[in-house]
Coordinates of C-alpha atoms in Angstrom, one line a residue:
X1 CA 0.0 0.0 0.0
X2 CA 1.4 3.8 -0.7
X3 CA 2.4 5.6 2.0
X4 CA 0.0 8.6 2.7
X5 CA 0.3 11.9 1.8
X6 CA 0.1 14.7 4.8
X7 CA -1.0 18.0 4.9
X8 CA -0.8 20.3 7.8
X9 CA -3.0 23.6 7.7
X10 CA -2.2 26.0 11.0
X11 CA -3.0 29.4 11.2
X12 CA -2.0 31.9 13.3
X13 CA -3.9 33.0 17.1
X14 CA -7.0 31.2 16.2
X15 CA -9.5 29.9 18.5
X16 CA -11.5 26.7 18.0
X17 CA -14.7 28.2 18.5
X18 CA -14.4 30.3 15.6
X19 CA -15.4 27.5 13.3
X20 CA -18.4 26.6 12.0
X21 CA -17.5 22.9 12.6
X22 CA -16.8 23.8 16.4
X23 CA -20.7 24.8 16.5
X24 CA -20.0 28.8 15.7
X25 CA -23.1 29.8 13.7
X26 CA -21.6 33.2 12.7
X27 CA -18.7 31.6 11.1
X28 CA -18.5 31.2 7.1
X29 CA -15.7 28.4 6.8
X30 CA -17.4 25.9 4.3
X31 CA -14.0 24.2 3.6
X32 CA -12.6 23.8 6.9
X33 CA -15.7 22.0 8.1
X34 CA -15.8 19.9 5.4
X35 CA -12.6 18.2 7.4
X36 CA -14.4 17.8 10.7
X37 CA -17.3 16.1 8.7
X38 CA -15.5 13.5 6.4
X39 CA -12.8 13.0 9.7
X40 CA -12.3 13.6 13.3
X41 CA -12.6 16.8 15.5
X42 CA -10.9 17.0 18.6
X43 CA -12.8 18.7 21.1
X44 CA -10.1 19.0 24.2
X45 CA -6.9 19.5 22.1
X46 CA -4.3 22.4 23.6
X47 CA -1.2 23.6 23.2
X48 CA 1.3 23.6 26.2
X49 CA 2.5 27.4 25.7
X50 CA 0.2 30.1 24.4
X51 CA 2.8 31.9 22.8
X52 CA 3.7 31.4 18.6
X53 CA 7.5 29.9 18.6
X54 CA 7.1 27.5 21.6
X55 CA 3.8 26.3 20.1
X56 CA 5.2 26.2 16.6
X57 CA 8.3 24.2 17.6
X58 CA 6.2 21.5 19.7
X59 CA 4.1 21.0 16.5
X60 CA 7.5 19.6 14.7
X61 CA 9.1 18.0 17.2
X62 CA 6.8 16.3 19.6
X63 CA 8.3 17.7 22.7
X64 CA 7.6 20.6 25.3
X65 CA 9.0 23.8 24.9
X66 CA 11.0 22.8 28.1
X67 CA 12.5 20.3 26.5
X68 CA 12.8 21.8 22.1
X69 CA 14.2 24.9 24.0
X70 CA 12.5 27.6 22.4
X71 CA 10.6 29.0 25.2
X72 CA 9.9 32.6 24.3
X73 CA 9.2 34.5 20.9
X74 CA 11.9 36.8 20.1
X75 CA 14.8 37.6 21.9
X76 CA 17.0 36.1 20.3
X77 CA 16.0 32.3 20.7
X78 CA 15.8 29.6 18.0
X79 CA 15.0 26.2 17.8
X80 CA 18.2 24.3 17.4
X81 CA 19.5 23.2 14.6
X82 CA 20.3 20.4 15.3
X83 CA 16.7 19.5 16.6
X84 CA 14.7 16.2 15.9
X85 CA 11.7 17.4 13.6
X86 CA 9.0 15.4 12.3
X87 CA 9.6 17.2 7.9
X88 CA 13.5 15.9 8.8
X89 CA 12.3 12.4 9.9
X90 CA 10.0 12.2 6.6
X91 CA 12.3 13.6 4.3
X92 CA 14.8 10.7 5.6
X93 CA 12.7 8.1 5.4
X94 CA 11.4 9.1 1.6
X95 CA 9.0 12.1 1.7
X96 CA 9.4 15.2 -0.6
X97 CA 9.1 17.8 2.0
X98 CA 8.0 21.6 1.7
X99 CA 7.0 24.4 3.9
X100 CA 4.8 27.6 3.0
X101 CA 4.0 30.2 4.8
X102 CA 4.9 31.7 8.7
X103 CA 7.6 29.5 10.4
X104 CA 8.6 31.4 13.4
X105 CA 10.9 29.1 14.5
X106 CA 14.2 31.6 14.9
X107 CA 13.9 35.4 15.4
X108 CA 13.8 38.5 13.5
X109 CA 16.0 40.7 14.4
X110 CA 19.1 38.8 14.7
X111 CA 22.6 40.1 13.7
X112 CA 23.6 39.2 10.3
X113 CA 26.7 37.5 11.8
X114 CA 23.6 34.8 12.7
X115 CA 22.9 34.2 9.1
X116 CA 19.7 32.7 10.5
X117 CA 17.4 31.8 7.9
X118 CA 14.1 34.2 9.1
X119 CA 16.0 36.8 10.1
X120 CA 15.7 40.4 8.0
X121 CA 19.4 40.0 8.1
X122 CA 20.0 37.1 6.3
X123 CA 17.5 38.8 3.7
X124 CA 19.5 41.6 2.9
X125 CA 22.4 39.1 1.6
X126 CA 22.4 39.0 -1.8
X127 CA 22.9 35.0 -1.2
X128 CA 19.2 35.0 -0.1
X129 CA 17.9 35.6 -3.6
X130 CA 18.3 31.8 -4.7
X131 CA 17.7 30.4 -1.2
X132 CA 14.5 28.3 -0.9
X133 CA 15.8 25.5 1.5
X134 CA 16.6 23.1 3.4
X135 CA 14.9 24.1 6.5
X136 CA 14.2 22.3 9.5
X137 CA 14.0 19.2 7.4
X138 CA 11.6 21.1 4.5
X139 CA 13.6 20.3 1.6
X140 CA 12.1 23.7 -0.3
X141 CA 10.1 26.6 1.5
X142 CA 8.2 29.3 0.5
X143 CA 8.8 31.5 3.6
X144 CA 6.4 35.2 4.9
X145 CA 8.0 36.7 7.1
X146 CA 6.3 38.2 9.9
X147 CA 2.5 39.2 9.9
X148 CA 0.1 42.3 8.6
X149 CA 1.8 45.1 8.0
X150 CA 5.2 43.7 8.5
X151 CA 5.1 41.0 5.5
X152 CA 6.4 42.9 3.1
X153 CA 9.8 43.8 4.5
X154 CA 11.7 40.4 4.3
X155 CA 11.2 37.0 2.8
X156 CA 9.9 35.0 -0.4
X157 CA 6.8 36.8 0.0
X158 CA 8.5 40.4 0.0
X159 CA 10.4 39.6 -2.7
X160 CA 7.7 38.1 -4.9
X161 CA 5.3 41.2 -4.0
X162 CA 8.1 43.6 -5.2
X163 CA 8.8 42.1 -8.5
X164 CA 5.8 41.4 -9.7
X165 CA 3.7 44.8 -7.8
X166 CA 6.6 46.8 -7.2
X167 CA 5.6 49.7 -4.7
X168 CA 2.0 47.5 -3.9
X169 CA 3.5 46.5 0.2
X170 CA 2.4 49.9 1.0
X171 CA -0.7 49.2 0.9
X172 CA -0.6 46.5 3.7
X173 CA -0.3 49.8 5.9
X174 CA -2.6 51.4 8.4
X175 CA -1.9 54.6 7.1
X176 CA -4.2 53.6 3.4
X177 CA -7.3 51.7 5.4
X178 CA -10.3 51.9 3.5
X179 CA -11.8 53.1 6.6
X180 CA -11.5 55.6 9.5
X181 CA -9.1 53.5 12.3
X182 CA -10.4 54.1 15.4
X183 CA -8.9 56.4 18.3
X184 CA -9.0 54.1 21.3
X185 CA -7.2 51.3 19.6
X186 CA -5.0 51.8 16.3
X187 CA -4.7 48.2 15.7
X188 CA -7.9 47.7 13.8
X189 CA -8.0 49.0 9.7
X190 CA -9.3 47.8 6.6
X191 CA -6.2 46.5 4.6
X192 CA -6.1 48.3 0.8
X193 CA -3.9 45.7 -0.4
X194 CA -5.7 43.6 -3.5
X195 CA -6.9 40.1 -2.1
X196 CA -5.2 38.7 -5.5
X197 CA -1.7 40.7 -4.0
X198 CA -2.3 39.7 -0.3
X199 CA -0.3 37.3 1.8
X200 CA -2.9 34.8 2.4
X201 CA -3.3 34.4 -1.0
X202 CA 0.2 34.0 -2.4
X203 CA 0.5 31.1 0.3
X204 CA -2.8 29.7 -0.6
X205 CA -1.3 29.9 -4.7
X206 CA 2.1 28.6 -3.2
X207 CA 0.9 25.5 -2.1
X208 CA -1.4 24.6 -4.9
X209 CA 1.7 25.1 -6.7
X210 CA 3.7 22.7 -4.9
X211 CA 0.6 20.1 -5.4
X212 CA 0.6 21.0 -9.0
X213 CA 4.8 20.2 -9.1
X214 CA 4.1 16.8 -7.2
X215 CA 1.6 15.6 -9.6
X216 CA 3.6 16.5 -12.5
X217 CA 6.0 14.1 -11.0
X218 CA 4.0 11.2 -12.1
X219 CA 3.5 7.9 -10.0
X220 CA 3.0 9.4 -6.7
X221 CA 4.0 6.1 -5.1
X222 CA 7.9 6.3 -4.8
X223 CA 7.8 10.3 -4.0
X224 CA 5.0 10.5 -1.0
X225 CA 4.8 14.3 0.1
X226 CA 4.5 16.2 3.7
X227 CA 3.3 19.9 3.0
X228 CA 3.2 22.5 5.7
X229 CA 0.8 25.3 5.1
X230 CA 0.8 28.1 7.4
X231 CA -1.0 31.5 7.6
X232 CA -0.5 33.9 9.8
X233 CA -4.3 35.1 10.1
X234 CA -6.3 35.8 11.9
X235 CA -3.7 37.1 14.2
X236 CA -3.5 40.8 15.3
X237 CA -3.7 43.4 14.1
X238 CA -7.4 42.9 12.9
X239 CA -7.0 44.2 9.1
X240 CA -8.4 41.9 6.5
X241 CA -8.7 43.1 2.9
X242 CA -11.6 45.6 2.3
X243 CA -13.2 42.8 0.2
X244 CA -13.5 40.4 3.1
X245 CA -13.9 43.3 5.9
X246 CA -17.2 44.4 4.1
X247 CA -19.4 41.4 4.6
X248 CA -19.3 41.6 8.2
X249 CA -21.3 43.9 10.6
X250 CA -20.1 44.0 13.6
X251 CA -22.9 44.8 15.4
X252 CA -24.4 41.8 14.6
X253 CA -21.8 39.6 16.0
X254 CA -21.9 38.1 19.6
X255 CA -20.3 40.0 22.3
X256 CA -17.0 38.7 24.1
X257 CA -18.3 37.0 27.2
X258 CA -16.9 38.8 30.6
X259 CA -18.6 37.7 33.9
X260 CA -19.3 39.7 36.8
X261 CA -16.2 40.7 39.2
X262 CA -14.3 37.9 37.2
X263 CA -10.8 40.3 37.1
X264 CA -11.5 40.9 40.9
X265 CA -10.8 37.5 41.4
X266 CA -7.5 36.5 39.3
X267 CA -4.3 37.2 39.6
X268 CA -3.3 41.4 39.2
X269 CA -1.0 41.4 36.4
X270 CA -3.5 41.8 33.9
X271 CA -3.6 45.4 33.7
X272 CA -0.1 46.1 34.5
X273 CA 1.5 44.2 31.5
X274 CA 0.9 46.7 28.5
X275 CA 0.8 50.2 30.0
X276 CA -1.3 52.8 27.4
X277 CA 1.6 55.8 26.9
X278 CA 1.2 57.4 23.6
X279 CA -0.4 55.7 20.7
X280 CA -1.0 51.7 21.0
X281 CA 1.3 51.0 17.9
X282 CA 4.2 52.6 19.5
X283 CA 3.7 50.5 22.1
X284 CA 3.2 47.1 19.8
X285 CA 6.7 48.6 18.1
X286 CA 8.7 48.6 21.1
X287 CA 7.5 45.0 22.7
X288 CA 10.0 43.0 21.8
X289 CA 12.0 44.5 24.2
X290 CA 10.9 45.9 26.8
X291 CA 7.1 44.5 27.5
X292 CA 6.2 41.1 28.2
X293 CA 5.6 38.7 25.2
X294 CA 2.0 38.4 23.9
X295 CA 0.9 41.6 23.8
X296 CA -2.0 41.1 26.3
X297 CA -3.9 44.4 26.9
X298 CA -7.1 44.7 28.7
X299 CA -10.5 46.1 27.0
X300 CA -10.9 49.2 29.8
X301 CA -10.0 51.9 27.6
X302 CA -11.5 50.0 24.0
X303 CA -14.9 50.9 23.2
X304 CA -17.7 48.6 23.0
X305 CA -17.7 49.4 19.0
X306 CA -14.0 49.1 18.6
X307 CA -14.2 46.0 19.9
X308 CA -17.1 44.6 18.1
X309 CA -14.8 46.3 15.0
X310 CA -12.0 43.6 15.8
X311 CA -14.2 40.8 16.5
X312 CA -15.8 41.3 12.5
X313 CA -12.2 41.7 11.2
X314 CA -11.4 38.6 12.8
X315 CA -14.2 36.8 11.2
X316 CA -13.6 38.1 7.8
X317 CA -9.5 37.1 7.8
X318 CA -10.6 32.9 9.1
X319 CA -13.4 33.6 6.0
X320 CA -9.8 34.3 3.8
X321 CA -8.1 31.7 4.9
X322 CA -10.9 29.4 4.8
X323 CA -11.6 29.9 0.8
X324 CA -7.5 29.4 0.5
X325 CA -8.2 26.0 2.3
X326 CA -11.0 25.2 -0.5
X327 CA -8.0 25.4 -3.1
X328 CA -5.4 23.4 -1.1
X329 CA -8.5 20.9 -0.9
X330 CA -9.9 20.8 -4.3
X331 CA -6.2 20.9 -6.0
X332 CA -5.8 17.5 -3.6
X333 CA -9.0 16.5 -5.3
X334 CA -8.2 17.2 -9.0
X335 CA -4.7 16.2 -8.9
X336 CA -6.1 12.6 -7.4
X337 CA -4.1 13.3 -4.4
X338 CA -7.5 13.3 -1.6
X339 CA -7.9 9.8 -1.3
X340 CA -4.6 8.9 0.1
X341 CA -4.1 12.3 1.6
X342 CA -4.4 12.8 6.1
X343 CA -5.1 16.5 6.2
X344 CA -4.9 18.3 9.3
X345 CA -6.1 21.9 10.1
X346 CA -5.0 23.4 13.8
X347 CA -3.8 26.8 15.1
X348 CA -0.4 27.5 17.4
X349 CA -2.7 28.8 19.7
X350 CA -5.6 31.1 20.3
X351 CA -6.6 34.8 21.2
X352 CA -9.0 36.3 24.2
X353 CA -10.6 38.4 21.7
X354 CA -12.3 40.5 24.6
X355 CA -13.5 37.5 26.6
X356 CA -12.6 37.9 30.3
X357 CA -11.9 41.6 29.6
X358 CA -8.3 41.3 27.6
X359 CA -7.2 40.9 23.7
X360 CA -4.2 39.3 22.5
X361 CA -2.1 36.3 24.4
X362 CA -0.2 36.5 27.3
X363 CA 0.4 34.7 30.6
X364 CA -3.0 34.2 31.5
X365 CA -3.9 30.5 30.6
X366 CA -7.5 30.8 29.7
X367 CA -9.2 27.8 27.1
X368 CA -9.6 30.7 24.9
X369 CA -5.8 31.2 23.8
X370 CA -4.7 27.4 24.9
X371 CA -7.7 25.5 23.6
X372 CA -7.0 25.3 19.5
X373 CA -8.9 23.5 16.6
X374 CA -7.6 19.8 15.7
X375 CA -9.5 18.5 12.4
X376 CA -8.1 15.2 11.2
X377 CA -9.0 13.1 8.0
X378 CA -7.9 10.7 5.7
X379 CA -6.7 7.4 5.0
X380 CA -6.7 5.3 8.5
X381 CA -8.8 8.1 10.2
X382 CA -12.6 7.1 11.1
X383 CA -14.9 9.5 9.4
X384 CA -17.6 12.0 11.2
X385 CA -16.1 11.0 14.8
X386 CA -16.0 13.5 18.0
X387 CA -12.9 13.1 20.6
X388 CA -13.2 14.0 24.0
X389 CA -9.7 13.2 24.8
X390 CA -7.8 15.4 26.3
X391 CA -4.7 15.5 23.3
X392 CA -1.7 18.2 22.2
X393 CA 0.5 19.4 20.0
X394 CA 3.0 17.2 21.3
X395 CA 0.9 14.7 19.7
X396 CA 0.7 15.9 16.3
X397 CA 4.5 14.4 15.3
X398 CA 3.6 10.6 16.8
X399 CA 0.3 10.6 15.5
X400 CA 2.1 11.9 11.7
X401 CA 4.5 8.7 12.0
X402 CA 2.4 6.5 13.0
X403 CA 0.1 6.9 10.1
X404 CA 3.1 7.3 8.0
X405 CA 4.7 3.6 9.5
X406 CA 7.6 5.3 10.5
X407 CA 6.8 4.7 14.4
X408 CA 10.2 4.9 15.5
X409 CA 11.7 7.6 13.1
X410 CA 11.9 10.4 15.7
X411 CA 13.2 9.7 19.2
X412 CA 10.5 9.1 21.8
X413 CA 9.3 12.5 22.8
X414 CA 6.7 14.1 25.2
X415 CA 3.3 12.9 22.8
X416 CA 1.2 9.9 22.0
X417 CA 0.4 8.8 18.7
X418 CA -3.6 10.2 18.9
X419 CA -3.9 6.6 16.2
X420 CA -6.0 4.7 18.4
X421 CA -8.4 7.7 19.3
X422 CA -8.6 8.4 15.4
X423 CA -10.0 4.7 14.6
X424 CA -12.6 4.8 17.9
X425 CA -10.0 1.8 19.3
X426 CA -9.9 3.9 22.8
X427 CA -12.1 6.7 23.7
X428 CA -8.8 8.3 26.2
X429 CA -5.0 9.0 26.3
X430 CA -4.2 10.5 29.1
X431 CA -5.5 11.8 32.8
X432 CA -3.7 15.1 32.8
X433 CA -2.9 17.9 30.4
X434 CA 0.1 20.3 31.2
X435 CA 1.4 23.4 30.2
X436 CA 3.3 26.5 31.3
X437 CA 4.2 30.1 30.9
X438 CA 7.5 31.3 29.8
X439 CA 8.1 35.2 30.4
X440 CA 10.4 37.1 28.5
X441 CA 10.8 40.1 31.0
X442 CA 8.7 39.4 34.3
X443 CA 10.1 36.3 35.5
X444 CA 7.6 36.5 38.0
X445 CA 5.0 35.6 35.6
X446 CA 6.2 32.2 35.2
X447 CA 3.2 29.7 35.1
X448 CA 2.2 25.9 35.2
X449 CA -1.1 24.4 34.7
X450 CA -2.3 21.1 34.8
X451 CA -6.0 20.1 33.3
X452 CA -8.1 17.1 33.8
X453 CA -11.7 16.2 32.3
X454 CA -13.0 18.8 34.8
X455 CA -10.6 21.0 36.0
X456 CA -7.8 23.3 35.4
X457 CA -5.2 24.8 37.6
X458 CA -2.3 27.4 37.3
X459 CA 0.1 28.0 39.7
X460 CA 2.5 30.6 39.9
X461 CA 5.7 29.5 42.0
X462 CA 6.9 33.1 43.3
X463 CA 3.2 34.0 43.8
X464 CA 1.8 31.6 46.2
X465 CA -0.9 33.4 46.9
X466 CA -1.6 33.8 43.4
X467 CA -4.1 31.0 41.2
X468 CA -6.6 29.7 39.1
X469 CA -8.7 27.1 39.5
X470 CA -12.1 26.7 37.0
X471 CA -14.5 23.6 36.7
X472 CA -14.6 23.8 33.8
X473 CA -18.0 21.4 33.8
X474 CA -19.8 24.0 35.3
X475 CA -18.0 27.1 34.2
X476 CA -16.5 25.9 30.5
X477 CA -16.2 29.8 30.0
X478 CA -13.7 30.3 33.0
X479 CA -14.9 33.2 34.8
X480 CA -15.5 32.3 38.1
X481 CA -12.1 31.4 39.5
X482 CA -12.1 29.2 42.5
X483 CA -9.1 29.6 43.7
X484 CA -9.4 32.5 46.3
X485 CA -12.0 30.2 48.3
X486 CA -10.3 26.7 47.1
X487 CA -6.5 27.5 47.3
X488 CA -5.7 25.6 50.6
X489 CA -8.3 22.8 49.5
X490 CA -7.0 19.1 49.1
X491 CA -8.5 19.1 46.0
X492 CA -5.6 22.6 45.1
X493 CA -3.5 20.1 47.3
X494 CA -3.5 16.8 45.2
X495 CA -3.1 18.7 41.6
X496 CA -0.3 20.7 42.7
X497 CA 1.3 17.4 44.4
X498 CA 0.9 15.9 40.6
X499 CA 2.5 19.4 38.7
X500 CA 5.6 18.4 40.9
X501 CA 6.3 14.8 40.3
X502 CA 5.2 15.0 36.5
X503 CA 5.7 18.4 35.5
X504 CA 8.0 20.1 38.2
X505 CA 8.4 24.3 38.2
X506 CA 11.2 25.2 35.3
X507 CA 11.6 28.8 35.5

């Protein structure tokens, strides 16, 4: 029998109740649900660090940021090298491997002396100009570099937007919305720039290219492929094209959910994290470093139809991404690729969106920014099935293998092939779900959090007086947190007594 094709479809600070398929009524993603419908959705699937690089990097490797290294975004940090990734143990064991899109795996702004590979440096070298791989184990890439308005400055996407629409990346700019920004919160425009000129688009053509390349390769049998497909939408700022910004009204979109006295009752740090001095953009500039990672900023000062502004723009950039899906899919189709292709759609991690009072990612480990989509189907995969289970990122490289018959092509790591789930063979995987917060200036922000089937705690070791604790049967929003009345409980007790022996503090 062939070995399977796999595609990988992640975007960028998306929720999983922003789907359709995840029983969102207000969402327009046709394609993405089609997924969940001929596959599996997992309903309990997280990621162990809300944050794009550590997320990213457990993706392709299997392990905890703890243990891949890359704890933080920015600041100089990179995966290694040297790292065991899942497109390096497919490309060695006969796949034709290929990346599009974001990355994130090494930072920006590192010195050319670096010559790292997604730096702006390394794209100022004439040398850069003919580079398309090896990467990470992606034999060829087509790499964007950053996200919005920040696209055009480096990268294959810069380059192809400046030779073929030279002087066209202005218009990914705030300063030429097709709309009045508003004054309480700068970080939400209409984008000018043509949808056929936009990011999401050239990745969407990029891969359909690759499929097109593949399938002029003839007998697919000897040459299985393993494409990685990643947009960096619907991430912040909120500024889809015009075209797509249009159809939404945000007034007619629900409201982000904020219960009453819920910020009384968690940990203080919220407000103090992204001060408001001068404009908001100033402040995004100058984040990398000296603010904490994330961006988290609470809704205090944002009015209610700024907000509901964002919220619509969010809406419209998944409704993008989602008709660039329905190509990927229906080249897979037409190039007789679908049938022995596992595609997989997920995110890094999610976004507050307003809920609880705050926007962005930060520290703050709510389902709403740890809690991602996972849509699996294809060959070996039971079609139309739900899963409970509580499953990872960390799982994503196992469950890839195993599929693939390449079990033992990685070294073990910190996930579980998600196989027997997949086939309705076993309806759990494991008791307890972990994760933690890395900081990148407050090292007093420094988080853990273990989850079960009904509860989740975070614990901050230099704050012991600080917590969260939700039951999350009876409040699945997480707004009420138990921990002021619960923290000495034996219930507080016995999860913290199983963070230590499993998942001990490493600041």
């Amino acid at each position: 029998m062939n070995k399977p094709n796999f595609v990988i479809i992640c975007t960028d600070q998306q929720r999983s109740d922003s789907l359709g398929c995840y029983d969102n009524c207000f969402a327009r993603t046709p394609n993405i649900d089609t997924i969940a419908m001929g596959g599996a959705r997992l309903d309990r699937h997280s990621t162990p660090n809300q944050l794009c690089s550590p997320s990213r990097a457990t993706l392709i490797t299997g392990l905890y940021p703890r243990h891949h290294g890359l704890t933080v975004n920015g600041t100089g940090m990179a995966l290694s090298e040297n790292a065991s990734t899942l497109p390096s143990a497919l490309s060695e064991n006969g796949y034709r491997t290929h990346g599009v899109g974001k990355q994130h795996l090494q930072p920006r702004n590192t010195p050319a002396e670096y010559n790292m590979l997604e730096s702006h440096a390394f794209w100022s070298k004439p040398e850069s100009r003919n580079w398309n791989g090896p990467y990470y184990g992606y034999q060829t890439i087509d790499l964007l570099l950053g996200i919005s308005d920040t696209a055009h400055l480096s990268g294959h996407y810069a380059n192809w937007l400046e030779d073929v629409a030279p002087g066209e990346c202005q218009k990914l700019l705030p300063k030429f919305s097709r709309e009045p920004i508003p004054d309480d919160y700068e970080d939400i425009w209409q984008s000018a720039m043509p949808v056929e000129l936009h990011y999401n688009t050239w990745i969407s053509d990029r891969a359909v290219s690759f499929l097109d390349s593949m399938a002029a390769g003839g007998d697919t049998s000897t040459s299985p492929f393993f494409m990685f497909v990643s947009y960096p939408d619907p991430h912040h700022p909120f500024d889809p094209p015009s075209d797509y910004a249009i159809r939404y009204d945000p007034q007619e979109l629900p409201k982000p959910s904020v219960g009453k006295g819920e910020r009384e009752r968690i940990p203080p740090y919220c407000g103090d994290l992204y001060p408001w001095s001068g404009s908001f953009r100033e402040s995004y500039r100058t984040a990398n470093e000296r603010l904490e990672a994330g961006k988290l900023l609470t809704t205090d000062r944002i009015s209610e139809n700024s907000l509901q502004k964002a919220i619509a723009h969010t809406y419209a950039m998944i409704e993008m991404i989602d008709d660039g899906v329905g190509r990927i899919l229906g080249a897979l189709s037409d190039k007789g690729f679908a049938e022995n292709t596992v595609v997989v759609f997920t995110s890094d991690h999610g976004e507050y969106l307003g809920d609880h009072g705050i926007l962005h990612k930060g520290p703050a480990s709510y389902r709403q920014v740890t809690e991602v989509s996972m849509l699996m189907k294809g060959p070996g995969i039971t079609p139309g099935i739900r899963v409970g289970a509580l499953t990872g990122h960390m799982d994503i490289a196992p469950t890839i293998l195993d599929l693939a018959g390449l079990q033992h092509a990685m070294p073990p790591g910190d996930g579980t092939s998600l196989l027997p789930l997949l086939q309705e063979k076993s309806t759990g995987l494991r008791e307890f779900d972990f994760g933690e917060y890395h900081p990148r200036v407050r090292k007093d922000l420094y988080n853990q959090t273990i989850r079960t089937g009904k509860w989740r705690l975070t614990s901050y070791p230099q704050h012991p007086e600080w917590g969260e604790l939700f039951d999350l049967d009876t409040d699945p929003g997480e707004h009420y947190n138990l921990f002021p009345s619960l923290g000495n409980s034996r219930l507080v007790q016995d999860l913290s007594e199983i963070l230590k022996e499993q998942f001990p503090a490493r600041p």
